[in-house]
Amino acid sequence: MSLLKKVFLVDLFQGLWVTFRNQHPKHLVTEQYPAERPMVAERYRGAPRLNINPENGETLCIACNLCALACPETLIVVTSERNEQTKRKELTTFTYDTSRCMFCGLCEDACPVDALELTQDFELASYTREGQIWDRQMLEEGPRPTPYKC
Amino acid sequence: MTPDATFLDSTELVLNMGPQHPSTHGVLRVILKLDGEKVLGTDCVLGYLHRGVEKIAENRTWAQFNPYVDRMDYVAAISNGLGYCLAVEKLLNLEVPGRAQAVRVILTELNRIGSHLLWLGTHALDIGAITPVFYCFREREATLNIFEKYCGARLTTHAFRVGGLQYETYEGFEKEVNEFCDMFLPKVDEYEELLTGNRIWIGRLKDVGILTGEECKEYGVTGPVLRAAGVKWDLRKAQPYSGYEKYEFDIPTCQNGDTYDRYMVRMQEMRQSVRIIRQAVASIPEGPIMGKAPKVIKPPVGEAYVSIEAPKGELGYYVVSDGSTQPYRVRVRPPSFINLQALDRMIAGGLVADVVAIIGTLDIVLGEVDR
Amino acid sequence: MAATPWDSELARELKERFGDRIIETSTYLGQNFIVTKPDAAIPVLEYLKLEADFDYLVDVTAVDWPKRPERFDLVYIVYSFARNERVRIKTYLPEGFKPESSVGVHLTANWLEREVYDMFGIQFAGHPDLRRILMPDEWQGHPLRKDYSILRQDQTWVRENLEIESGQ
Ligand code: SF4
Ligand code: SF4
């Protein structure tokens, strides 16, 4: 570095000029969560949901157990009962332990009828460990986080 | 100190740095032996983040283990995933379609940029420059947004599957990646404006932690550290994988092998990554995204070692199959772990303040060191 | 697909030099490997480094095969910058055998061998600093052995040091 540059602190002012350029309000990037909802992508892998058929309100799940087999953490438990009239398996309970889930999406990929889906909800916190284990009802209705009020 | 110690004598002081120290980048504990400000020796205590990833692999199927590799070097999860997929594909002797290869390259290079940005921000923060970290995270956010739109996760992405890709690119993927490239190059110049000529930056980094090319080879150090010592070696060129031979790019090198040179190499590498991404985006072929991977992955009995150039160095997977659906052994060759071993040599004779600079310049991620 | 013999000048040279201490030189999936007798691994590494430019030790690792009489595979992977070639050196070790350390040849081996010791309990003779590296020093058992499972982990250590019932 030449002496003149050193004396006049050129490197310092050069850096300050960069910071100054970035002061302009159009460079603001901070998201004001939770006051402002962040936009998550369409493919976001968040809270699980067990889809129901909108026409008759029945679950889409055929209790094939493939999701439970695909899961690396084996955190899904599916139980079913054979319906004597239709000779088909029917879902009785479905538990999903979100506290151990790593949202890898393997269960969703394995489901043959798109019944299990990872959705855009991302607020999964709960006050207890037990609250992290979701049953069938919770999975069908989705999480209900308390909205933030300023 | 013994009573008869004179002014000139000094006793050795043992200082514990970490495991909860902001500039050890995680839970690394370094025991420093000091003579005043001078470092006489170091001893690293590892394992605070050890999760037994290699043991987990033996209890999962080949496909199920895939998301776990993201959790080693979580800053460059996509590179980890690529290495693992390539290793299993090698065992299966599987061909990956061109489209999948191109998308893989784009995402891995974006991830390399993200990893280098995180390194730059935190390294500068360690040295005392607070501004770059905000700018770096701002640009890294753009790469994370692309990952989120592509596969639905930002950090531990699980973006690739054995045989190809699970997700087709989203609408406007090419445009968005190109926009990122256009936006990003001037930003690199901006970081350089902040740091490259800054006298404090130069003073703290020049001639600190020198590691020559020969020493690098002795210690098995790879990646930007090796290239900063003047060895022009990059696995993407030496043994191209996933179609890297199709793209034109340079391997940036420097001569001194000090901390400043490693900074320069990484800055250049980000520019080269942009070059690769531009070429790859321009030439994504049409076609399927999944190769002829069997539904249940069951590689024949055998073993293979596949390595890729991760942002931190050579990331290798040594996979052994006994013909069943579960891996018999998955060994990860973690670049951070092996690079960290050279810390002792780099620090010898340096000052306490240099320890921070050197740990920062090695660009370690403790998730990968401890696995 | 099975491994095929590795036909190259280097393989011939090695065979000539080490005779029947080299058991096999083969190629599988385009990757070359050498199987040596346990006492020949270090001389082979040294020969490769000094005479054939394999100056970069990529990795040292092991594989446990509890049903075999020689229980462990010890694997060294070396790379040559000049030839752009990678070779694996494998030896089969029985339980309790103490192979010689390779730290004298490649400094990289220091931590890698410590990790192998930590995970498999293979003791390296002549290693300068053979301590556990990833697991705590007082931990019992070697996690990557096949007979070690989550149920057999060191509960005493967990209770004493973490003050919880179990680590699971
Ligand atoms: S997202 Fe992954 S970890 Fe979670 S339930 Fe599905 S398969 Fe299991
Ligand atoms: S894979 Fe789908 S259909 Fe089968 S049990 Fe799981 S959610 Fe139900």
XYZ file of C-alpha atoms and ligand atoms in Angstrom:
705
model
C 0.000 0.000 0.000
C 1.428 3.304 -0.964
C 2.060 5.850 1.736
C -0.534 8.317 0.460
C -3.219 5.669 0.419
C -2.259 4.754 3.921
C -2.316 8.290 5.222
C -5.688 9.109 3.684
C -7.259 5.823 4.890
C -8.378 4.929 1.389
C -9.183 1.320 2.305
C -11.337 2.470 5.194
C -13.391 4.885 3.114
C -13.771 2.326 0.371
C -15.367 -0.052 2.853
C -17.543 2.682 4.326
C -18.784 3.577 0.868
C -20.009 -0.011 0.409
C -21.870 0.144 3.702
C -23.295 3.516 2.770
C -24.584 2.254 -0.570
C -26.452 -0.477 1.229
C -28.246 1.949 3.528
C -30.958 2.701 1.007
C -34.391 1.467 2.158
C -34.841 -0.542 -1.029
C -32.147 -2.889 0.242
C -34.179 -3.895 3.270
C -34.514 -7.651 3.398
C -35.548 -8.379 6.973
C -38.832 -10.210 7.309
C -40.967 -9.082 10.228
C -42.012 -12.535 11.394
C -44.328 -13.140 13.291
C -46.062 -9.840 12.550
C -45.758 -10.657 8.882
C -46.315 -14.162 7.548
C -43.354 -15.437 5.553
C -44.107 -16.950 2.185
C -42.942 -20.529 2.066
C -42.531 -22.359 -1.192
C -45.209 -24.553 -2.662
C -43.158 -27.692 -2.218
C -42.269 -26.884 1.368
C -42.003 -29.933 3.602
C -43.623 -28.930 6.860
C -46.411 -30.211 9.056
C -47.868 -33.533 7.941
C -51.497 -33.798 6.899
C -53.713 -36.774 6.260
C -55.899 -35.799 3.360
C -59.600 -36.445 3.283
C -61.731 -36.846 0.261
C -63.593 -33.538 -0.162
C -66.607 -35.244 -1.697
C -67.588 -37.621 1.064
C -65.369 -36.575 3.953
C -63.727 -39.984 4.209
C -60.030 -40.431 4.573
C -57.989 -41.119 1.465
C -55.669 -43.409 3.356
C -55.997 -47.068 2.477
C -53.955 -48.201 5.480
C -51.334 -49.871 3.322
C -48.584 -49.097 5.854
C -46.089 -48.129 3.132
C -45.320 -44.782 4.733
C -44.454 -46.442 8.024
C -42.100 -48.816 6.221
C -40.424 -46.040 4.268
C -39.737 -43.832 7.248
C -36.098 -44.009 8.417
C -37.104 -43.075 11.955
C -40.077 -45.491 12.036
C -42.202 -42.869 13.707
C -45.476 -43.552 11.904
C -47.822 -46.168 13.329
C -50.820 -47.212 11.254
C -53.477 -49.572 12.525
C -56.356 -50.899 10.491
C -59.362 -53.132 10.661
C -60.894 -55.300 7.982
C -64.392 -54.204 7.093
C -66.474 -57.399 6.844
C -68.875 -55.999 4.280
C -66.549 -54.457 1.752
C -63.633 -56.828 2.524
C -61.352 -53.793 2.545
C -58.897 -52.603 5.143
C -60.016 -49.483 6.911
C -57.874 -47.088 8.839
C -58.482 -46.969 12.563
C -55.633 -44.982 14.074
C -52.688 -43.128 12.656
C -50.000 -41.621 14.871
C -47.136 -39.496 13.713
C -44.413 -38.388 16.094
C -43.345 -34.965 14.812
C -40.665 -34.642 17.465
C -38.565 -37.296 15.759
C -39.436 -36.403 12.201
C -36.747 -34.903 10.019
C -39.129 -33.882 7.251
C -37.230 -35.807 4.638
C -40.326 -36.524 2.591
C -39.761 -40.262 2.139
C -43.168 -41.137 3.629
C -44.896 -38.696 1.337
C -43.131 -40.195 -1.674
C -44.081 -43.694 -0.620
C -47.810 -43.063 -0.283
C -49.552 -44.565 -3.311
C -52.741 -42.498 -3.017
C -51.310 -39.146 -1.901
C -53.068 -39.386 1.415
C -50.095 -38.317 3.491
C -48.680 -34.971 2.594
C -46.173 -32.565 4.083
C -47.735 -29.142 3.972
C -46.689 -25.528 4.187
C -47.478 -25.158 7.874
C -44.312 -24.757 9.843
C -45.399 -23.785 13.333
C -45.210 -27.085 15.159
C -44.173 -26.037 18.633
C -45.998 -27.400 21.628
C -45.661 -27.193 25.381
C -45.200 -30.897 26.005
C -43.442 -33.806 24.395
C -46.750 -35.629 24.145
C -48.152 -32.685 22.234
C -45.655 -33.462 19.493
C -47.225 -36.830 18.830
C -50.084 -36.251 16.469
C -53.080 -38.541 16.185
C -55.372 -39.037 13.272
C -57.679 -36.172 14.149
C -54.823 -33.725 14.500
C -53.328 -34.891 11.231
C -56.577 -34.396 9.392
C -57.316 -30.982 10.853
C -53.811 -29.579 10.803
C -52.079 -27.554 13.484
C -53.809 -24.548 14.962
C -51.117 -22.169 16.152
C -52.215 -19.214 18.247
C -52.045 -16.151 16.027
C -49.634 -13.451 17.045
C -51.088 -10.108 18.027
C -48.982 -7.012 18.147
C 4.697 -19.787 39.414
C 7.468 -20.895 41.681
C 8.821 -18.151 43.941
C 12.233 -18.154 42.354
C 10.905 -17.644 38.863
C 12.531 -14.568 37.493
C 11.183 -12.004 35.141
C 12.592 -13.827 32.141
C 11.237 -17.244 32.985
C 7.746 -18.192 32.130
C 5.709 -21.240 32.896
C 3.588 -23.022 30.405
C -0.047 -22.072 30.582
C -2.801 -24.408 29.499
C -5.842 -22.691 28.108
C -9.111 -24.310 27.184
C -10.755 -22.882 24.122
C -14.268 -24.144 23.581
C -16.343 -26.240 23.402
C -18.572 -23.214 23.738
C -16.536 -20.556 22.088
C -18.090 -18.457 19.341
C -15.169 -18.760 16.989
C -14.631 -22.487 17.136
C -17.677 -22.695 14.867
C -19.483 -25.255 16.933
C -18.500 -27.559 19.703
C -14.790 -27.936 19.123
C -12.553 -27.855 22.143
C -8.942 -26.935 21.654
C -6.488 -27.243 24.503
C -3.796 -24.670 23.930
C -0.377 -24.776 25.500
C 0.807 -21.238 25.793
C 3.994 -19.436 26.539
C 2.713 -15.935 27.035
C 0.924 -15.100 23.826
C 2.755 -17.781 21.881
C 1.125 -21.099 21.127
C 3.398 -24.049 21.811
C 0.997 -26.815 20.963
C -2.630 -27.723 20.549
C -4.755 -30.710 21.277
C -8.214 -30.973 19.794
C -10.933 -32.714 21.743
C -13.619 -33.899 19.370
C -16.806 -35.830 19.575
C -19.213 -33.427 21.212
C -21.474 -33.724 18.201
C -20.863 -37.395 17.511
C -24.125 -39.034 16.496
C -22.784 -42.271 15.094
C -23.869 -41.625 11.525
C -21.901 -44.609 10.264
C -23.644 -46.893 12.728
C -27.041 -45.459 11.829
C -26.329 -46.368 8.204
C -26.003 -50.020 9.109
C -29.510 -50.008 10.524
C -31.246 -48.283 7.627
C -31.919 -49.249 4.050
C -29.821 -47.663 1.334
C -32.583 -45.196 0.470
C -33.417 -44.429 4.061
C -29.880 -43.418 4.900
C -29.937 -40.691 2.270
C -31.427 -37.921 4.447
C -28.903 -38.571 7.211
C -25.886 -37.578 5.147
C -27.287 -34.048 4.928
C -26.760 -33.751 8.635
C -23.010 -34.133 8.525
C -21.884 -31.049 6.677
C -25.158 -29.242 7.105
C -23.825 -26.140 5.426
C -23.280 -28.062 2.206
C -25.966 -30.708 2.529
C -26.435 -31.026 -1.205
C -22.783 -31.927 -1.761
C -23.084 -34.633 0.861
C -26.172 -36.006 -0.797
C -24.498 -35.991 -4.186
C -21.510 -37.924 -2.871
C -23.670 -40.573 -1.271
C -25.903 -40.980 -4.309
C -22.878 -41.277 -6.596
C -21.369 -43.924 -4.330
C -24.495 -46.063 -4.303
C -24.958 -45.573 -8.023
C -21.410 -46.792 -8.504
C -22.175 -49.945 -6.526
C -25.301 -50.488 -8.584
C -23.424 -49.602 -11.764
C -26.178 -47.209 -12.643
C -26.298 -44.544 -15.304
C -27.864 -41.210 -14.331
C -29.741 -39.337 -17.079
C -28.185 -36.143 -18.438
C -30.968 -33.914 -17.180
C -30.566 -35.147 -13.640
C -26.804 -34.662 -13.851
C -27.129 -31.071 -15.004
C -29.620 -30.171 -12.280
C -27.384 -31.843 -9.720
C -24.435 -29.756 -10.856
C -26.434 -26.529 -10.649
C -27.661 -27.243 -7.152
C -24.283 -28.432 -5.895
C -22.561 -25.341 -7.193
C -25.206 -23.095 -5.654
C -24.572 -24.956 -2.447
C -20.839 -24.386 -2.785
C -21.502 -20.671 -3.085
C -23.742 -20.831 -0.035
C -21.115 -22.698 1.934
C -18.355 -20.291 0.971
C -20.583 -17.344 1.833
C -21.251 -18.710 5.269
C -17.547 -19.263 5.693
C -16.720 -15.749 4.553
C -19.259 -14.125 6.830
C -18.284 -16.000 9.955
C -14.568 -15.844 9.235
C -14.761 -12.083 8.821
C -16.794 -11.902 12.000
C -14.093 -13.812 13.851
C -11.446 -11.439 12.603
C -13.534 -8.475 13.668
C -15.300 -7.290 10.536
C -18.982 -7.350 11.300
C -20.476 -6.040 8.077
C -19.741 -8.908 5.646
C -21.754 -11.442 7.605
C -24.976 -9.551 6.924
C -24.299 -9.232 3.226
C -23.192 -12.841 2.935
C -26.295 -14.147 4.634
C -28.439 -11.965 2.431
C -27.027 -13.575 -0.708
C -26.986 -17.028 0.819
C -30.687 -16.589 1.464
C -31.195 -16.364 -2.287
C -29.587 -19.788 -2.789
C -31.639 -21.222 0.063
C -34.802 -19.886 -1.531
C -33.962 -21.730 -4.718
C -33.477 -24.961 -2.746
C -36.727 -24.403 -0.921
C -38.620 -23.923 -4.120
C -36.924 -26.900 -5.720
C -37.227 -29.525 -3.021
C -39.103 -28.011 -0.105
C -36.310 -27.714 2.419
C -33.642 -25.138 2.923
C -30.808 -26.656 4.871
C -31.068 -30.414 5.128
C -32.474 -30.727 1.689
C -32.551 -34.407 0.755
C -32.623 -33.137 -2.806
C -31.239 -36.150 -4.679
C -32.204 -39.782 -4.736
C -30.173 -42.778 -5.768
C -30.571 -42.962 -9.536
C -31.408 -39.363 -10.206
C -33.808 -36.808 -8.821
C -37.105 -36.995 -7.042
C -38.366 -33.587 -8.067
C -38.634 -32.023 -11.492
C -37.395 -28.443 -11.621
C -40.074 -25.896 -10.884
C -41.381 -23.386 -13.352
C -38.993 -20.498 -13.746
C -36.059 -22.413 -12.246
C -33.640 -21.508 -15.009
C -34.661 -17.872 -14.937
C -34.284 -17.639 -11.205
C -30.858 -19.272 -11.213
C -29.701 -16.953 -13.975
C -30.983 -13.964 -12.077
C -29.101 -15.118 -9.043
C -25.890 -15.356 -11.073
C -26.351 -11.842 -12.461
C -27.073 -10.480 -9.038
C -24.288 -12.359 -7.325
C -21.153 -11.483 -9.302
C -21.209 -7.762 -8.415
C -21.742 -8.786 -4.808
C -18.498 -10.729 -4.770
C -16.761 -7.571 -5.915
C -18.482 -5.771 -3.087
C -17.129 -8.208 -0.492
C -13.706 -7.795 -1.979
C -14.048 -4.040 -1.749
C -14.757 -4.422 1.933
C -12.011 -6.860 2.744
C -9.290 -7.422 0.162
C -7.539 -4.098 0.619
C -8.463 -3.522 4.227
C -5.328 -3.078 6.301
C -6.667 -4.850 9.378
C -7.778 -7.791 7.274
C -4.371 -7.990 5.629
C -2.592 -7.560 8.915
C -4.512 -10.351 10.569
C -4.310 -12.819 7.691
C -1.093 -12.365 5.769
C 1.567 -14.930 6.641
C -0.636 -16.502 9.265
C -1.029 -20.262 9.372
C 1.166 -21.097 6.417
C 0.811 -24.602 5.063
C 2.946 -25.469 2.063
C 1.884 -27.820 -0.691
C 4.140 -30.579 0.600
C 2.746 -30.269 4.101
C -0.779 -30.344 2.721
C -0.083 -33.671 1.041
C 1.552 -35.016 4.184
C -1.527 -34.167 6.210
C -3.989 -35.161 3.528
C -5.396 -31.656 3.416
C -7.568 -30.961 0.393
C -9.877 -28.344 -0.996
C -9.208 -24.606 -0.996
C -6.448 -25.043 1.596
C -4.481 -27.218 -0.802
C -5.117 -24.939 -3.747
C -4.012 -21.870 -1.787
C -0.667 -23.617 -1.370
C -0.215 -23.720 -5.113
C -1.314 -27.279 -5.899
C -3.655 -27.111 -8.852
C -5.855 -30.016 -7.926
C -9.585 -30.252 -7.950
C -11.500 -33.497 -8.158
C -13.992 -31.895 -10.503
C -11.158 -31.678 -13.020
C -8.970 -34.583 -11.960
C -11.707 -37.202 -11.913
C -14.860 -35.551 -13.218
C -18.200 -36.852 -12.000
C -21.788 -35.967 -12.734
C -20.860 -34.347 -16.028
C -18.335 -31.792 -14.797
C -16.142 -32.563 -17.784
C -18.645 -30.701 -19.973
C -18.170 -27.363 -18.289
C -15.359 -24.918 -18.659
C -13.872 -23.492 -15.522
C -10.517 -22.723 -13.958
C -9.004 -23.953 -10.756
C -7.968 -20.856 -8.841
C -4.673 -21.202 -7.001
C -2.364 -19.004 -4.973
C 1.246 -19.437 -3.927
C 1.864 -18.637 -0.273
C -0.553 -20.973 1.422
C -1.374 -18.487 4.142
C -4.762 -17.490 5.471
C -5.057 -14.565 3.097
C -4.468 -16.801 0.088
C -7.131 -19.195 1.220
C -9.502 -16.254 1.327
C -8.525 -15.272 -2.208
C -8.973 -18.825 -3.484
C -12.449 -19.112 -2.070
C -13.488 -15.767 -3.519
C -12.294 -16.911 -6.939
C -14.032 -20.228 -6.491
C -17.368 -18.520 -6.035
C -16.873 -16.750 -9.352
C -15.959 -20.038 -11.023
C -19.064 -21.655 -9.564
C -21.160 -18.966 -11.177
C -19.444 -19.769 -14.455
C -20.302 -23.444 -14.118
C -23.895 -22.700 -13.156
C -24.385 -20.436 -16.173
C -23.122 -23.119 -18.547
C -25.157 -25.826 -16.895
C -28.373 -23.815 -16.926
C -27.902 -22.993 -20.580
C -27.566 -26.648 -21.454
C -29.996 -28.622 -19.292
C -31.038 -31.429 -21.610
C -34.611 -32.646 -21.864
C -35.408 -36.134 -20.740
C -36.133 -38.252 -17.705
C -34.830 -37.313 -14.283
C -34.618 -40.810 -12.876
C -32.334 -43.563 -14.089
C -33.162 -47.259 -14.062
C -32.927 -47.516 -10.314
C -34.649 -50.569 -8.858
C -37.538 -49.897 -6.503
C -35.737 -51.671 -3.704
C -32.077 -50.827 -3.761
C -30.066 -53.983 -3.358
C -26.529 -53.556 -4.646
C -24.525 -56.703 -5.423
C -21.860 -57.802 -2.966
C -18.888 -55.519 -3.284
C -17.404 -52.236 -2.305
C -16.592 -48.902 -3.829
C -14.977 -45.637 -2.893
C -16.375 -42.530 -4.529
C -15.310 -39.033 -3.730
C -16.349 -35.586 -4.808
C -15.004 -32.104 -4.407
C -17.110 -30.720 -1.594
C -16.700 -27.056 -0.643
C -14.325 -28.138 2.117
C -12.235 -30.661 0.253
C -12.382 -34.252 -0.834
C -15.530 -35.838 0.518
C -15.407 -39.592 0.074
C -17.811 -42.422 0.670
C -16.506 -45.944 1.066
C -19.547 -48.174 0.791
C -19.625 -51.915 1.323
C -22.607 -54.024 0.383
C -23.298 -57.578 1.455
C -26.083 -57.931 -1.079
C -28.903 -57.030 1.275
C -31.132 -53.983 1.359
C -29.082 -52.389 4.112
C -25.570 -51.018 3.817
C -22.985 -53.275 5.418
C -20.696 -50.373 6.023
C -20.708 -46.747 5.002
C -17.536 -44.914 5.738
C -17.417 -41.188 5.214
C -14.120 -39.508 4.557
C -14.849 -36.122 6.025
C -12.708 -33.302 4.673
C -13.205 -31.133 7.766
C -11.935 -33.844 10.106
C -8.783 -34.424 8.153
C -8.124 -30.757 7.462
C -8.480 -29.988 11.146
C -5.602 -32.302 11.876
C -3.245 -29.819 10.271
C -4.224 -27.183 12.840
C -1.339 -28.151 15.065
C 1.195 -27.607 12.302
C -0.342 -24.358 11.100
C -0.430 -22.811 14.515
C 3.059 -23.708 15.702
C 4.769 -20.531 16.845
C 1.731 -18.356 16.224
C -0.170 -16.182 18.633
C -3.409 -16.884 20.456
C -5.267 -14.501 18.182
C -4.103 -16.518 15.177
C -5.839 -19.615 16.488
C -9.148 -17.948 15.738
C -8.034 -16.958 12.273
C -6.724 -20.436 11.496
C -9.756 -22.329 12.728
C -11.845 -19.970 10.658
C -9.769 -20.385 7.533
C -9.902 -24.177 7.687
C -13.660 -23.895 7.194
C -14.639 -26.791 9.396
C -18.160 -27.830 10.196
C -18.341 -29.738 13.426
C -21.225 -31.843 12.248
C -18.850 -33.339 9.752
C -15.827 -33.544 12.018
C -17.718 -35.519 14.646
C -20.344 -37.168 12.443
C -19.978 -58.849 -11.553
C -16.944 -60.045 -9.728
C -13.558 -58.498 -9.254
C -11.194 -59.057 -12.148
C -7.390 -59.246 -11.938
C -5.698 -55.884 -12.111
C -3.232 -55.978 -14.901
C -0.776 -53.102 -14.851
C 2.856 -52.361 -14.488
C 2.418 -51.279 -10.912
C 0.679 -54.504 -9.960
C 3.449 -56.549 -11.561
C 6.127 -54.507 -9.827
C 4.447 -54.965 -6.478
C 4.123 -58.682 -6.991
C 7.746 -58.958 -7.972
C 8.889 -56.977 -5.016
C 6.726 -58.442 -2.291
C 6.139 -61.929 -3.657
C 3.489 -63.927 -1.864
C 3.015 -61.258 0.783
C 0.630 -59.759 -1.741
C -2.408 -61.962 -1.909
C -4.402 -60.325 -4.629
C -4.354 -57.418 -7.040
C -7.766 -56.799 -8.526
C -10.130 -54.315 -10.069
C -13.770 -53.938 -9.194
C -16.001 -51.346 -10.852
C -12.887 -49.730 -12.261
C -11.304 -49.322 -8.841
C -8.026 -51.054 -8.123
C -7.225 -52.722 -4.881
C -4.438 -54.800 -3.394
C -4.848 -57.372 -0.678
C -1.729 -57.916 1.388
C -0.676 -59.977 4.350
C -1.053 -57.955 7.582
C 2.678 -57.393 8.011
C 3.111 -56.192 4.434
C 0.672 -53.293 4.474
C 3.108 -50.718 5.808
C 5.989 -51.717 3.504
C 3.595 -51.577 0.560
C 2.383 -48.123 1.612
C 5.969 -46.998 1.949
C 6.925 -48.448 -1.406
C 3.936 -46.795 -3.069
C 4.787 -43.475 -1.507
C 8.481 -43.428 -2.259
C 8.701 -45.222 -5.575
C 5.329 -44.754 -7.178
C 4.283 -41.249 -6.087
C 1.277 -42.279 -4.057
C 1.903 -39.417 -1.686
C -1.564 -38.709 -0.366
C -3.245 -41.017 2.109
C -6.936 -40.497 1.549
C -8.416 -42.634 4.244
C -7.855 -45.414 6.738
C -10.842 -47.401 7.791
C -11.994 -50.852 8.784
C -14.894 -53.195 8.208
C -16.026 -55.787 10.713
C -16.931 -59.301 9.527
C -17.575 -61.185 12.779
C -18.205 -64.532 11.059
C -14.811 -64.682 9.388
C -11.726 -66.019 11.149
C -9.874 -62.855 10.201
C -12.424 -60.582 11.655
C -11.453 -57.152 10.323
C -10.719 -55.626 6.945
C -8.284 -52.790 7.396
C -8.436 -50.513 4.389
C -5.981 -47.838 3.326
C -6.818 -45.644 0.382
C -3.952 -43.825 -1.292
C -3.941 -41.396 -4.161
C -1.223 -40.169 -6.456
C -1.356 -36.584 -7.648
C 1.139 -37.316 -10.402
C -0.696 -40.330 -11.834
C -4.226 -39.234 -10.884
C -4.868 -42.731 -9.626
C -6.345 -44.189 -6.505
C -5.484 -47.566 -4.972
C -6.976 -49.358 -2.016
C -4.809 -51.559 0.164
C -6.647 -54.121 2.217
C -5.474 -56.516 4.870
C -7.417 -59.051 6.848
C -6.764 -59.011 10.579
C -7.828 -61.513 13.212
C -9.270 -60.246 16.474
C -6.562 -58.945 18.804
C -3.933 -58.583 16.094
C -1.976 -55.372 16.456
C -1.082 -54.006 13.024
C 1.781 -51.613 12.701
C 0.854 -47.948 12.604
C 1.283 -46.049 9.364
C 1.900 -42.678 10.978
C 5.580 -43.053 10.122
C 4.685 -43.052 6.441
C 1.769 -40.622 6.293
C 1.061 -38.084 9.026
C -2.614 -38.096 8.081
C -2.929 -41.541 9.591
C -2.649 -40.171 13.105
C -6.272 -39.216 13.649
C -7.602 -41.757 11.187
C -6.031 -44.622 13.093
C -7.273 -43.181 16.340
C -10.737 -43.265 14.870
C -10.343 -46.875 13.764
C -9.168 -47.748 17.254
C -12.086 -45.884 18.772
C -14.699 -47.471 16.559
C -13.321 -50.995 16.135
C -10.822 -51.517 18.913
C -7.956 -52.306 16.577
C -4.779 -51.324 18.385
C -1.995 -49.945 16.267
C 1.504 -50.816 17.357
C 3.790 -47.819 17.444
C 1.089 -45.182 17.163
C 2.322 -42.031 18.939
C -0.938 -41.137 20.632
C -3.507 -43.912 20.582
C -6.492 -42.502 22.430
C -10.167 -42.461 21.663
C -11.078 -39.559 19.449
C -14.828 -39.310 18.966
C -16.165 -41.239 21.934
C -15.446 -40.155 25.516
C -12.203 -41.532 26.930
C -13.817 -43.815 29.511
C -16.420 -45.267 27.162
C -16.691 -49.052 27.115
C -17.043 -50.920 23.841
C -16.326 -50.096 20.223
C -19.428 -48.811 18.440
C -18.845 -49.893 14.860
C -18.305 -53.550 15.691
C -21.226 -55.556 14.440
C -21.992 -57.050 17.843
C -22.417 -53.604 19.367
C -25.933 -52.254 19.237
C -27.900 -49.442 20.809
C -28.969 -51.789 23.597
C -25.377 -52.579 24.453
C -24.143 -49.043 24.761
C -22.351 -47.926 27.863
C -25.225 -47.142 30.230
C -22.939 -46.683 33.224
C -21.100 -43.881 31.544
C -24.333 -42.190 30.539
C -25.707 -42.435 34.071
C -22.577 -41.165 35.717
C -21.796 -38.321 33.386
C -25.109 -37.134 32.041
C -27.237 -38.036 35.042
C -30.017 -39.475 32.953
C -31.260 -43.039 32.904
C -30.226 -43.987 29.397
C -28.920 -42.436 26.256
C -31.739 -43.643 24.091
S -40.722 -36.973 6.736
Fe -39.155 -38.573 6.860
S -38.742 -38.807 9.039
Fe -40.677 -37.696 8.867
S -42.238 -39.293 8.943
Fe -41.800 -38.927 6.792
S -40.235 -40.441 6.271
Fe -40.308 -40.310 8.510
S -48.764 -44.812 2.639
Fe -50.537 -43.428 2.398
S -52.258 -44.828 2.140
Fe -50.562 -46.090 2.932
S -50.872 -46.045 5.183
Fe -49.481 -44.356 4.695
S -50.833 -42.566 4.446
Fe -52.139 -44.385 4.328
